[in-house]
Coordinates of C-alpha atoms and ligand atoms in Angstrom, one line a residue:
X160 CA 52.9 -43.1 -57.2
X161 CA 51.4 -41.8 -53.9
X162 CA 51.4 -38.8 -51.7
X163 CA 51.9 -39.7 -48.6
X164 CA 55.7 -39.0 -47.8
X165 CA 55.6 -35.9 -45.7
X166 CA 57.2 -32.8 -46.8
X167 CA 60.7 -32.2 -45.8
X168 CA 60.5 -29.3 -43.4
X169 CA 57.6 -31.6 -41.9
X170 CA 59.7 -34.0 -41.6
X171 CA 63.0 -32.7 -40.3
X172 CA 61.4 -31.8 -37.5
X173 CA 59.3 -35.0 -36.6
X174 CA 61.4 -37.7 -34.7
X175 CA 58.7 -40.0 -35.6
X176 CA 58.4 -39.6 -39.2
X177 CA 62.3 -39.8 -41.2
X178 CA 61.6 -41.1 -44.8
X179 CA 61.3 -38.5 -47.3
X180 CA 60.0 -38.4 -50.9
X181 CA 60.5 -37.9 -54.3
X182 CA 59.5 -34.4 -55.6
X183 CA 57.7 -34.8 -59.1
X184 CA 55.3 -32.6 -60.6
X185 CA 54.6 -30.5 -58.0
X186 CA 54.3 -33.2 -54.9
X187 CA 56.2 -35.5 -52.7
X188 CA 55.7 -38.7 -53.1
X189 CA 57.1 -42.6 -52.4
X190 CA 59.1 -44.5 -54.9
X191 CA 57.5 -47.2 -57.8
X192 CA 59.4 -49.5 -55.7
X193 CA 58.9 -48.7 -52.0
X194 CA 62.6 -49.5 -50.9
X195 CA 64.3 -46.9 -49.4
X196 CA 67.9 -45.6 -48.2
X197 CA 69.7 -44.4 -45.0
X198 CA 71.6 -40.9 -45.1
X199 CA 73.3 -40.7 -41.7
X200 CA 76.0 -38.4 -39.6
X201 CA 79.6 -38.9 -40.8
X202 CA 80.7 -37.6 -37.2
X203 CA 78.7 -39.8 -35.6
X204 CA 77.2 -42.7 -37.9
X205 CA 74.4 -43.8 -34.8
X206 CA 72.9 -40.5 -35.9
X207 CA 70.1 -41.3 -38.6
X208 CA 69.2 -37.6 -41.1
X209 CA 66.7 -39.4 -42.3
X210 CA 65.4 -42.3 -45.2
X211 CA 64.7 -41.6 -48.7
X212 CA 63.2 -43.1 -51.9
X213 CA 65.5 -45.6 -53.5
X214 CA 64.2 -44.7 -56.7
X215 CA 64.0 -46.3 -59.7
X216 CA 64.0 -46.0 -63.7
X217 CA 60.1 -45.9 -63.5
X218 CA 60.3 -42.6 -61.0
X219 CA 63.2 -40.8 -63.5
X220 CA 60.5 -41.7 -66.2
X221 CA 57.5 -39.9 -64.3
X222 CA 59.5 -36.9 -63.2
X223 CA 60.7 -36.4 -67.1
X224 CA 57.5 -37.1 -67.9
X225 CA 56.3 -34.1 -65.1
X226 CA 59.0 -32.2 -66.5
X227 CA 57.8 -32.5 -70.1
X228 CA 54.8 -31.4 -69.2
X229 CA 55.4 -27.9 -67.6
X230 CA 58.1 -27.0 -70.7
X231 CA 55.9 -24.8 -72.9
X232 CA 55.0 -23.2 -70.2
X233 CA 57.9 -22.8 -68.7
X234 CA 59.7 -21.6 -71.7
X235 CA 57.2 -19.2 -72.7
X236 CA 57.4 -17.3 -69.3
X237 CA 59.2 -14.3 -70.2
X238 CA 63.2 -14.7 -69.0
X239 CA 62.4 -11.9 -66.9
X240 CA 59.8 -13.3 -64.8
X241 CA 61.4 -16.4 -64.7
X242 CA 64.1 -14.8 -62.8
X243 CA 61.8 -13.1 -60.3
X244 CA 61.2 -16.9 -59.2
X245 CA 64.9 -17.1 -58.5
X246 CA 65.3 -13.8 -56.6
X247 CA 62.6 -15.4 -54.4
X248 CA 64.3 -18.8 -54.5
X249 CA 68.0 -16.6 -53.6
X250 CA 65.8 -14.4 -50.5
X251 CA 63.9 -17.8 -48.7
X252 CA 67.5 -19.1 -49.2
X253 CA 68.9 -16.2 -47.0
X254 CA 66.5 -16.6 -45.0
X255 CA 66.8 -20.1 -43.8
X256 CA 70.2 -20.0 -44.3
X257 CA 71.5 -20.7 -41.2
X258 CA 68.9 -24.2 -40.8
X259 CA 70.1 -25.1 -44.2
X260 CA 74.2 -25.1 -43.2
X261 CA 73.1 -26.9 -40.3
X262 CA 71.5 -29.4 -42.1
X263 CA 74.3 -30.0 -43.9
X264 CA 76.9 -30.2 -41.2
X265 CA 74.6 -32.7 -40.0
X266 CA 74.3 -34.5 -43.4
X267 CA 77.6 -34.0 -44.6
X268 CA 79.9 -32.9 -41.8
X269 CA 81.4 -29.5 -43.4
X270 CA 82.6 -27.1 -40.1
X271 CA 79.5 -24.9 -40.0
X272 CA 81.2 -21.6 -41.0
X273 CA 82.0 -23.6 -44.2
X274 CA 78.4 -24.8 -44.7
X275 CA 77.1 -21.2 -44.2
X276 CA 79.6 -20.7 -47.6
X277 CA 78.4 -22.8 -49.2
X278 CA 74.7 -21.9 -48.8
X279 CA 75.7 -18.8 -49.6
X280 CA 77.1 -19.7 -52.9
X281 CA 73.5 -20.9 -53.8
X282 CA 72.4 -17.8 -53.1
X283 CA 74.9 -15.6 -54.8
X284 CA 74.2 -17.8 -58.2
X285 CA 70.7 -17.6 -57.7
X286 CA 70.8 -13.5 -57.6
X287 CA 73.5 -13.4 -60.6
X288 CA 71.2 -15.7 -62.6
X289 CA 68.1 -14.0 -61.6
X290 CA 69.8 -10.9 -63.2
X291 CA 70.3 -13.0 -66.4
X292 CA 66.9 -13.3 -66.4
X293 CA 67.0 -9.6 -67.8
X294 CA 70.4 -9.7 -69.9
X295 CA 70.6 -13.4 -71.5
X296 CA 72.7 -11.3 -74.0
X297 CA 72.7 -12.6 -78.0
X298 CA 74.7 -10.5 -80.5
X299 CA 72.3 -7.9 -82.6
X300 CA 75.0 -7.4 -85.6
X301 CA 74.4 -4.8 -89.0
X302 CA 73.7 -7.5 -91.9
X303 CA 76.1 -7.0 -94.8
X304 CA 72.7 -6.2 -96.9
X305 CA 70.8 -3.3 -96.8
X306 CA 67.4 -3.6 -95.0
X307 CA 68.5 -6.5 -93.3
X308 CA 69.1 -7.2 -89.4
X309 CA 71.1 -10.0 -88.0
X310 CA 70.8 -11.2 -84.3
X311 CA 71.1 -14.2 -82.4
X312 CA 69.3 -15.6 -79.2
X313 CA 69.5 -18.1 -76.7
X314 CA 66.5 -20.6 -76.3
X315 CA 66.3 -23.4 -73.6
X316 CA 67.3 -26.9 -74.5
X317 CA 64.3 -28.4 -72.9
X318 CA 65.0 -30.8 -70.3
X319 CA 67.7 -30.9 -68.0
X320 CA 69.4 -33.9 -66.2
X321 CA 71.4 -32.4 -63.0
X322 CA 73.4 -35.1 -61.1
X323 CA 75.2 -33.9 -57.7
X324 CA 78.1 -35.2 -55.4
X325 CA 77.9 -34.7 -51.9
X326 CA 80.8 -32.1 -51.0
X327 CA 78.6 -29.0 -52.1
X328 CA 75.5 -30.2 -51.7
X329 CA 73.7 -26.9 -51.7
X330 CA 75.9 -24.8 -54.3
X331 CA 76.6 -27.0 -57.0
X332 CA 73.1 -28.1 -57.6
X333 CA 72.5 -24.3 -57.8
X334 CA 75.2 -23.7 -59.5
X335 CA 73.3 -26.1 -61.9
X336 CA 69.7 -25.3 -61.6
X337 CA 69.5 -21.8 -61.4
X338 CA 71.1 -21.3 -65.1
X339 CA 68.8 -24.3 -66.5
X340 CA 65.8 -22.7 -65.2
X341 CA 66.6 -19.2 -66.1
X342 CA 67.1 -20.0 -69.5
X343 CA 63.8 -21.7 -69.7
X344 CA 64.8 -25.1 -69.6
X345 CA 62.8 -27.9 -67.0
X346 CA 64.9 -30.2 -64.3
X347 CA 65.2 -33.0 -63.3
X348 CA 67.4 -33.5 -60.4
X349 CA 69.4 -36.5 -58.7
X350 CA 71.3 -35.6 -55.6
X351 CA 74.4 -37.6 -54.0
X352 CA 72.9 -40.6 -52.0
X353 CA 75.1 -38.7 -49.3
X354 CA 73.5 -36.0 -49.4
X355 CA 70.0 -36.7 -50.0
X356 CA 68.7 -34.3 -46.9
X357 CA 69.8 -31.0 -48.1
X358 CA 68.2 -31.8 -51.9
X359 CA 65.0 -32.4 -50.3
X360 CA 65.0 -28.8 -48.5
X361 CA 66.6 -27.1 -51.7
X362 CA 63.3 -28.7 -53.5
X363 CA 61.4 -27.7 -50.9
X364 CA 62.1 -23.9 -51.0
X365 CA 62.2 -24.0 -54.7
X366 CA 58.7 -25.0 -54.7
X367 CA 57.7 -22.4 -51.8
X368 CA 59.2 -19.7 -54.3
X369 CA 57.6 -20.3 -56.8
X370 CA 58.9 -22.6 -59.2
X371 CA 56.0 -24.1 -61.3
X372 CA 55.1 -27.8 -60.7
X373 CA 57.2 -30.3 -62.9
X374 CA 59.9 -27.2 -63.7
X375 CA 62.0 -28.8 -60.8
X376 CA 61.8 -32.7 -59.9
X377 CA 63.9 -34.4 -57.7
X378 CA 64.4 -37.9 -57.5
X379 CA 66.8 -39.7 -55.1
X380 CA 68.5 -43.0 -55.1
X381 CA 71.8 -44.6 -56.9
X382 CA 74.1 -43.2 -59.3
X383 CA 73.8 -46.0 -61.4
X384 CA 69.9 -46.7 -61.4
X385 CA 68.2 -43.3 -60.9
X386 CA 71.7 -41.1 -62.7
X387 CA 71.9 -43.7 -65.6
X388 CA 68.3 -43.4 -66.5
X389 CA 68.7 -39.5 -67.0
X390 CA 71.8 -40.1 -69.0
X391 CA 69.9 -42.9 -71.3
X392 CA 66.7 -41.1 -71.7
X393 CA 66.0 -39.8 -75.2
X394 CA 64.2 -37.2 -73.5
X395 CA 66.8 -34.9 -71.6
X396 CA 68.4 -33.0 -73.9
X397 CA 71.5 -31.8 -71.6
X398 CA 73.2 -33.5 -68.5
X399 CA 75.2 -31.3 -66.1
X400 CA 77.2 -33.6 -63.8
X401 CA 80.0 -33.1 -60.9
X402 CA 81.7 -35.8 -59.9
X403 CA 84.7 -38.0 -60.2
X404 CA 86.4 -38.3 -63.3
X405 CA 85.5 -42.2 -63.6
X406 CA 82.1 -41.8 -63.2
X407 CA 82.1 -38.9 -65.9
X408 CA 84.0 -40.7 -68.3
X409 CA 80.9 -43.3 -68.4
X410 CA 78.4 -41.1 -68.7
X411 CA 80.3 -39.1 -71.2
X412 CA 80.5 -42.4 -73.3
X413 CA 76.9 -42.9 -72.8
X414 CA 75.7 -39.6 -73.8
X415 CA 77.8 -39.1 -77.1
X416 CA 76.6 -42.1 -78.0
X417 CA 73.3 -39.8 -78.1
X418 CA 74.9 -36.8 -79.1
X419 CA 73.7 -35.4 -76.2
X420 CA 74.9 -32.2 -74.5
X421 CA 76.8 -32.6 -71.6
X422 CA 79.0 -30.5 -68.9
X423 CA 81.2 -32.5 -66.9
X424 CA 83.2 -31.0 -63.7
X425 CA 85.2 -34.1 -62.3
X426 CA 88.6 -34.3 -60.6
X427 CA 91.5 -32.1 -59.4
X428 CA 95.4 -32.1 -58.8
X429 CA 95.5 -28.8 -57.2
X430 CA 98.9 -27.2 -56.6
X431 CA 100.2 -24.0 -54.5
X432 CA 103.4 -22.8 -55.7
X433 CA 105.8 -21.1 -53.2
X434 CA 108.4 -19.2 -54.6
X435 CA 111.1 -18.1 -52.4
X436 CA 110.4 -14.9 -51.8
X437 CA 106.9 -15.4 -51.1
X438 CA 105.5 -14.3 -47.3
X439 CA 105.7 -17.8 -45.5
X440 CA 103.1 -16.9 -43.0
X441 CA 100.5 -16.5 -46.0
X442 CA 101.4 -19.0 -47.8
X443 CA 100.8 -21.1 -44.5
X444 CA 97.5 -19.8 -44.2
X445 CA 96.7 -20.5 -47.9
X446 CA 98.0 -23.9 -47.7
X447 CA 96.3 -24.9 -44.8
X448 CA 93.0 -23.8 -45.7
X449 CA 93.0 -25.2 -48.9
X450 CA 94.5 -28.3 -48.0
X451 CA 92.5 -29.2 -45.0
X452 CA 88.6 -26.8 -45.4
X453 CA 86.3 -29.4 -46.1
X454 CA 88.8 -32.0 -44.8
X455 CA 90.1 -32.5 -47.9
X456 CA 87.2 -33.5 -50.3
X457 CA 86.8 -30.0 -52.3
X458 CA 87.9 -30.6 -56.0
X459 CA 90.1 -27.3 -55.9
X460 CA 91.1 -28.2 -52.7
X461 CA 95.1 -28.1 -52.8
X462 CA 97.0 -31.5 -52.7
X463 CA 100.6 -30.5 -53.6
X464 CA 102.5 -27.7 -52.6
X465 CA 105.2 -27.3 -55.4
X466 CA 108.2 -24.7 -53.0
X467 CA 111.7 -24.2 -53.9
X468 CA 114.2 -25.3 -52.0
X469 CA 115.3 -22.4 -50.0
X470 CA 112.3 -21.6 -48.2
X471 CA 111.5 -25.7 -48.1
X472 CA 112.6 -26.3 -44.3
X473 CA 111.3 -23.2 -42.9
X474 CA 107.8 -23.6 -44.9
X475 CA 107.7 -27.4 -43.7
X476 CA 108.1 -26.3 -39.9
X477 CA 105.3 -23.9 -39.9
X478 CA 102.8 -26.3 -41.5
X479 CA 103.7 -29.1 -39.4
X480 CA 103.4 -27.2 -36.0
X481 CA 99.9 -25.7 -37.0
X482 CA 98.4 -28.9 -39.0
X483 CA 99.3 -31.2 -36.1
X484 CA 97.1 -28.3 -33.8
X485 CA 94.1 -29.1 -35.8
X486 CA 91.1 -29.7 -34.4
X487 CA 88.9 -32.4 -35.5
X488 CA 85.2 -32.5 -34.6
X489 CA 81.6 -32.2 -35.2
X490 CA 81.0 -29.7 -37.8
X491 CA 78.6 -27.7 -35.5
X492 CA 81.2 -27.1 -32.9
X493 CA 83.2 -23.5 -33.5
X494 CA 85.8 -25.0 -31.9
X495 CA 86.4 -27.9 -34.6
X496 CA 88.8 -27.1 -37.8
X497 CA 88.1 -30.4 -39.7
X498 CA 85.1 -32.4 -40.1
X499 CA 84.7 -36.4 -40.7
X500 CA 85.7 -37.4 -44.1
X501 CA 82.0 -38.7 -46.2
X502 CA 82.2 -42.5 -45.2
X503 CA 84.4 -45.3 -44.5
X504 CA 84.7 -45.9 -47.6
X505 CA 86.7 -42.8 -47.8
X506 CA 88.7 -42.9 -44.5
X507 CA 90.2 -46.5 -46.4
X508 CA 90.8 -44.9 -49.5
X509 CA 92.7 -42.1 -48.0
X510 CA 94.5 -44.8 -45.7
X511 CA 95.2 -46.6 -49.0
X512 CA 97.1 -43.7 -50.2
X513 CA 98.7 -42.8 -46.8
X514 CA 100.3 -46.5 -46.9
X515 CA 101.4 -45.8 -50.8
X516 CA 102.7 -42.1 -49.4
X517 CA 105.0 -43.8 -46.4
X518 CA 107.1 -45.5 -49.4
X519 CA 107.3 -42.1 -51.7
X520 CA 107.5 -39.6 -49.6
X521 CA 108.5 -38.6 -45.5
X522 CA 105.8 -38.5 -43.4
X523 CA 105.5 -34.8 -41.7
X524 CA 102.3 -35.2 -39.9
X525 CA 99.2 -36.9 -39.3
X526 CA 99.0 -40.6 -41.2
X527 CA 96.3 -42.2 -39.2
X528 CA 92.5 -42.0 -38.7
X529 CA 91.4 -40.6 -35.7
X530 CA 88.8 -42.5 -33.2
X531 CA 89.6 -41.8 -29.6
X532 CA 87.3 -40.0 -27.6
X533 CA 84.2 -38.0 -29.4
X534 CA 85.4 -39.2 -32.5
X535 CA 84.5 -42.7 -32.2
X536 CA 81.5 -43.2 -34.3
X537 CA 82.7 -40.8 -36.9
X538 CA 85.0 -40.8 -40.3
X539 CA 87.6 -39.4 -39.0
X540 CA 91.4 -38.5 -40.8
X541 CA 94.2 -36.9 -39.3
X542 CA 95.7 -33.8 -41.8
X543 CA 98.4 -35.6 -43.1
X544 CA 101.3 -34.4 -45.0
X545 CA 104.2 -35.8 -46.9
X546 CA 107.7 -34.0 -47.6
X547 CA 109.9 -34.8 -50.5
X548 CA 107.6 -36.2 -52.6
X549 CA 108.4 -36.8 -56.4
X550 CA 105.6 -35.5 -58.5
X551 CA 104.8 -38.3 -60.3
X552 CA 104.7 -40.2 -57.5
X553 CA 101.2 -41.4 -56.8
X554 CA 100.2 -39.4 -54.2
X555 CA 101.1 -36.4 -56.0
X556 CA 98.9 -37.6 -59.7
X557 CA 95.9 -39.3 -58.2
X558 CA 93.1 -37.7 -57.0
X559 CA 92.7 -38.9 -52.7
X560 CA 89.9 -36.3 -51.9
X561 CA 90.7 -36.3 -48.5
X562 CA 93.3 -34.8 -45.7
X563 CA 96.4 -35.6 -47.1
X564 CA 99.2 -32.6 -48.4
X565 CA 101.8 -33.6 -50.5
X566 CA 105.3 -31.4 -50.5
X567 CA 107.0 -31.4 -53.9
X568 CA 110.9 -29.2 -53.5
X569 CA 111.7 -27.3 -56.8
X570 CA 114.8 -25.8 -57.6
X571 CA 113.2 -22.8 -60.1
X572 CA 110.2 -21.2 -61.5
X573 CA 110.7 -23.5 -64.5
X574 CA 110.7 -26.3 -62.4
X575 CA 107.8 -25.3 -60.7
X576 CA 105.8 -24.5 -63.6
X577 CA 106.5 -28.3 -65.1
X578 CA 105.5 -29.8 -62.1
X579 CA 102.2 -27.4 -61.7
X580 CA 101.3 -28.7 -64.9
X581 CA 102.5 -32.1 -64.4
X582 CA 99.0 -33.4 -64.1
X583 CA 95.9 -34.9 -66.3
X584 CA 93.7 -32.8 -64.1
X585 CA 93.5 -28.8 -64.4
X586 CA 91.1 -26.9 -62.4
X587 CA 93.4 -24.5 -59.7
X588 CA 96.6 -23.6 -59.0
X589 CA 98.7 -20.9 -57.1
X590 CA 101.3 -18.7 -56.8
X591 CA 102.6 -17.3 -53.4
X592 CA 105.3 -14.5 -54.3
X593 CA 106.3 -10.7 -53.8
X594 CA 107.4 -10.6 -57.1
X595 CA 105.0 -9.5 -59.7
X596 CA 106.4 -10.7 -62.8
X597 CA 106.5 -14.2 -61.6
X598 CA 103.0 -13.6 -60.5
X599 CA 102.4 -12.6 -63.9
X600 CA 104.3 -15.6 -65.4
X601 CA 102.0 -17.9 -63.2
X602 CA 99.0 -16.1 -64.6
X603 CA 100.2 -17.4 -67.9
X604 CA 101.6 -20.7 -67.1
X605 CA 99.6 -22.6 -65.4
X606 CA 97.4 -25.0 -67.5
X607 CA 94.2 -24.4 -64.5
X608 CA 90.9 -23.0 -65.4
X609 CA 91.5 -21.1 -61.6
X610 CA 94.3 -19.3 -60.9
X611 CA 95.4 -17.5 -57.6
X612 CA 98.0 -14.8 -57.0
X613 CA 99.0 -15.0 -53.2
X614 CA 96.2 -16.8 -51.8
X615 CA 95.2 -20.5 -51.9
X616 CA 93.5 -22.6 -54.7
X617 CA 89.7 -22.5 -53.2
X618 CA 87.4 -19.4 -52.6
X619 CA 85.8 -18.7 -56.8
X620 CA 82.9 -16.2 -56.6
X621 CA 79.7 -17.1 -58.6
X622 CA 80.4 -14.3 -61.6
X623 CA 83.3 -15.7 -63.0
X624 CA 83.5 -19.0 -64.8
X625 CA 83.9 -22.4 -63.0
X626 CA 85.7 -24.9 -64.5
X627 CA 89.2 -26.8 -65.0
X628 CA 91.0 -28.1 -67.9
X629 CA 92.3 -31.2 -69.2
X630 CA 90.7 -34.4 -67.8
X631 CA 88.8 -32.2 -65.0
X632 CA 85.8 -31.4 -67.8
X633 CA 84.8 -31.2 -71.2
X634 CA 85.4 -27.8 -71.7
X635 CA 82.0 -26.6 -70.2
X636 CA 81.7 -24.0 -67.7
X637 CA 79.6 -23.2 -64.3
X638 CA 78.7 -20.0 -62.7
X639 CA 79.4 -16.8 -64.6
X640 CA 77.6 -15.9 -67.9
X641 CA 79.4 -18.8 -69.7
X642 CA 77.0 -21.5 -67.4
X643 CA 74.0 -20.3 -69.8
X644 CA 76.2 -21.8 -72.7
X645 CA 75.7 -25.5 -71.5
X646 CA 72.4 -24.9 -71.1
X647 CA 71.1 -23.3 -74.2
X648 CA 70.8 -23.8 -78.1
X649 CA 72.1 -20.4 -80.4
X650 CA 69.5 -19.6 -82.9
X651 CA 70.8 -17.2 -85.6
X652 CA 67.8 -14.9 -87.3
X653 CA 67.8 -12.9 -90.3
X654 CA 64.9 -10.3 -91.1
X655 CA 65.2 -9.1 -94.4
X656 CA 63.0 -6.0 -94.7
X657 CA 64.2 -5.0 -98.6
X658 CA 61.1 -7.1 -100.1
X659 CA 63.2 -7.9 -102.2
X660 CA 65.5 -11.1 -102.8
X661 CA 68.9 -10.6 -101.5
X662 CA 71.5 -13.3 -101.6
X663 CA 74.4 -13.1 -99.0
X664 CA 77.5 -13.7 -100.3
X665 CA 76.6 -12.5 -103.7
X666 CA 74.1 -9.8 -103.9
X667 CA 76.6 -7.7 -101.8
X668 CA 80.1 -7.7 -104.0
Ligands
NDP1625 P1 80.6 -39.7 -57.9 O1 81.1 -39.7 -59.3 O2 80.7 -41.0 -57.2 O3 79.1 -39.3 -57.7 C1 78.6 -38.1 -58.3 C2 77.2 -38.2 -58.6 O4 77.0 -39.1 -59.7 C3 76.3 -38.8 -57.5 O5 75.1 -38.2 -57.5 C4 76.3 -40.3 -57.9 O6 75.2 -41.0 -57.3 C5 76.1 -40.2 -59.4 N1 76.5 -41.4 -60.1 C6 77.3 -42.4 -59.7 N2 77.3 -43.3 -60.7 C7 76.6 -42.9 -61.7 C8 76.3 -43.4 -63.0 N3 76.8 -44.6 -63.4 N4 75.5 -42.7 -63.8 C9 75.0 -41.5 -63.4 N5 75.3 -41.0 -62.2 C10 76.1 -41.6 -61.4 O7 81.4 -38.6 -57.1 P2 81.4 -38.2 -55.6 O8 80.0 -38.0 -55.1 O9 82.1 -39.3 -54.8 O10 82.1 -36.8 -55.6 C11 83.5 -36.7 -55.5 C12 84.1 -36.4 -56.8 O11 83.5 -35.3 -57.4 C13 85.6 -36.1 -56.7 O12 86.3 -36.8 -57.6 C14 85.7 -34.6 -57.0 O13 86.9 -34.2 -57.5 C15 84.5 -34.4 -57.9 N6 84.1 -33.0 -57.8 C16 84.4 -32.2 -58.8 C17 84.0 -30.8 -58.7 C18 84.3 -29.9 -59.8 O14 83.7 -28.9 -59.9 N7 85.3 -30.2 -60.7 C19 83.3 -30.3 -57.6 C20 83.0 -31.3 -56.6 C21 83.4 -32.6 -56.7 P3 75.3 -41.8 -56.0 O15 75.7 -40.8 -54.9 O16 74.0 -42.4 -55.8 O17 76.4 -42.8 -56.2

């Protein structure tokens, strides 16, 4: 291992000097092997963010080794002032917020009022888990025996594995990190090889805040070399992974074979329901934004719209008239509404299911990827919906994470409510309606781990627990109190103060 890869900020800002490092134990440094990897512009592909370590299983060993290393420390640091490093991590956040969305529009493509969002979600988790860093609440319960106390605690797990997609490449590796470290545990961290840019200048300001060398490592390169070697190793005692629901299912095999802890946040089926009383306008807002913000590739991001029959036509002609107005475009430009889709790879998977949707549904708008003009070098997708679908149709199960809407018409609630839940996914749903017993109904009904009452299925706060049902997890959640659950053991203590021997169960009847 050397030293010599510059630091990010460095960098970023060189036009000579584009390949960035590892981070392990406190430094930036090259890859075992040397190679390295692209990450480039999805609006415009000539445009190169940068190169980065194609790492290998020897660097996952060094950074867990790094990581090993700075663990008693670590979790000896009172919770307290461990969070003091996060409310400095949240603050240098803030204030680089605005070069951090722009990195990611550039990395990424996200419209840049999105990007802010999502920086700001890193922040907002890193405050709230800051905070824990005073609360971490345990249960201090009377004992059934006299002179006795009973109370539990949390304690870290000791190392955690924290492998990223690309869509929030800010937030959700907060979303991860910050609980891990709060709780006292060390990471190791694998970004997307999408996204490998904004990692480096997450790592980057959570070294300038604070974090101790080896609590935080990053190492970049591919899923299956670099992620599978934190899933395999004996050594990391809990993997937090986003990603798609095939990927998630092998490392979930993989890990129970270890009996390893594991949180798994993977796919979505998202549906809005629009009952016919609901206020169109609204629910045309709600769609669209949840439909087409981050063109598409959120996993609450809305890909059926389940509406009953009444309202069907006049619903269908205010989406089609301000879809087809959408503006795509460079994320950086106020102007644009939707960015480039990730890669090519993903403009041909959503064509795939755009040729599957011409034979099961009607084609309402869009269909086609978009290259005229400005858009030439990019990964562009019209917003594409599909009327009259049938939901199990596959456009309306499988997951397409991009710009594409499919229209389900319902005759009732009922109807609606088997359809909503329809799915092997079950992360968000919603309800557009005036009435508020079917509101309330929804609230029951729907088999999501989000629900919305009159707005669309994206837009969770940090506080409340993250998470879907079904085939979208493993029952784990993020953000909220509940995130400190993945990452910590219980440890039940009794302190028997009698001096005498007193048997629970029996000394007590
Ligand atoms: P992937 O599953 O392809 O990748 C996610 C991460 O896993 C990447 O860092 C990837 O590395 C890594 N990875 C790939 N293969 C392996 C492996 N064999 N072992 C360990 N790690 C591996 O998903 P995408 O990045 O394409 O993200 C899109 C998916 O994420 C969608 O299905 C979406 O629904 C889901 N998602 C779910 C969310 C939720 O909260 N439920 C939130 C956001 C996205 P590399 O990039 O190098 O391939």
């Amino acid at each position: 291992m050397t030293d010599t890869a510059a630091r990010p900020s460095e960098t970023a800002t060189r036009a000579d000097v584009t390949t960035f490092g590892h981070f392990i134990a406190g430094e930036w440094c090259d890859g075992v092997s040397g190679a390295t990897f692209e990450s480039r512009n999805p609006a415009d592909t000539r445009e190169l963010v940068g190169r980065f370590q194609q790492g290998s299983a020897a660097d996952v060993g060094m950074a867990i080794r790094a990581a090993e290393a700075a663990l008693p420390m670590w979790r000896r640091t009172p919770a307290p002032k461990r969070g003091e490093v996060l409310y400095r991590f949240g603050a240098l956040m803030a204030e680089h917020k605005e070069r951090l969305a722009q990195a990611m529009t550039r990395e990424m493509g996200k419209v840049i009022a999105e990007a802010r969002g999502d920086v700001q979600e890193g922040i907002d988790i890193a405050f709230l888990m800051a905070g824990e860093g005073r609360r971490m609440f345990g249960d201090t319960v009377p004992s059934e025996l006299p002179d006795k106390w009973a109370m539990s605690i949390r304690q870290p797990i000791g190392i955690a594995g924290i492998i990223t997609p690309w869509n929030f490449p800010i937030a959700i590796p907060c979303w991860k990190m910050m609980p891990a470290l709060v709780a006292g545990n060390t990471v190791v961290f694998k970004p997307a090889s999408d996204t490998p840019h904004c990692a480096a200048l997450l790592v980057e300001l959570m070294a300038e805040a604070g974090f101790p060398a080896g609590t935080v490592n990053l190492v970049t390169g591919a899923g299956a070399e670099v992620g599978n070697a934190i899933v395999e190793s004996p050594d990391v005692g809990v993997v937090s992974f986003t990603g798609a629901s095939a990927t998630g299912k092998g490392i979930a095999e993989r890990a129970g074979r270890r009996l390893k802890r594991l949180s798994l946040e993977l796919g979505g089926k998202n549906a809005i329901v629009v009952l016919a009383d609901a206020d169109l306008d609204l629910a045309t807002d709600g769609i669209l934004w949840s439909a087409f913000g981050t063109t598409g590739q959120r996993c609450t991001a809305a890909s059926r719209v389940v509406v009953e029959r009444p309202v069907l036509d006049e619903l269908l002609a205010r989406l089609e008239s301000r879809a087809s107005r959408l503006r795509l475009g460079r994320g950086e430009d106020p102007a644009t509404d939707v960015g480039p889709l990730i890669s090519a790879a993903a403009v041909e998977k959503v064509a795939g299911y755009v040729a599957i949707g011409r034979d099961e549904g009607e084609l309402i708008t869009g269909g086609a990827a978009a290259n005229g003009g400005d858009l030439a070098h990019g990964h562009f997708f019209e917003p594409t919906i599909f009327s009259n679908v049938k939901p199990m149709d596959r456009i309306a199960q499988e997951e397409i994470f991009g710009p594409v809407l499919s229209i389900v018409p319902v005759g009732s609630y009922d109807e609606a409510v088997t359809v909503v839940n329809q799915t092997r996914y079950g992360l968000s749903s919603s309800v557009f309606t005036r009435d508020a017993n079917a509101a309330f109904r929804a609230m029951r009904d729907f088999e999501t781990g989000l629900v919305y009452v009159n707005a669309g299925t994206i837009g969770a706060e940090t506080h409340l627990p993250f998470g879907g049902w079904k085939e979208t997890g493993n029952g784990h959640r993020e953000a909220g109190h509940a995130a400190l659950d993945t990452y910590t053991e219980w440890k039940s203590i009794y302190v028997d103060f009698s001096g005498r021997l007193q048997r629970a169960q029996i000394d007590n009847q």
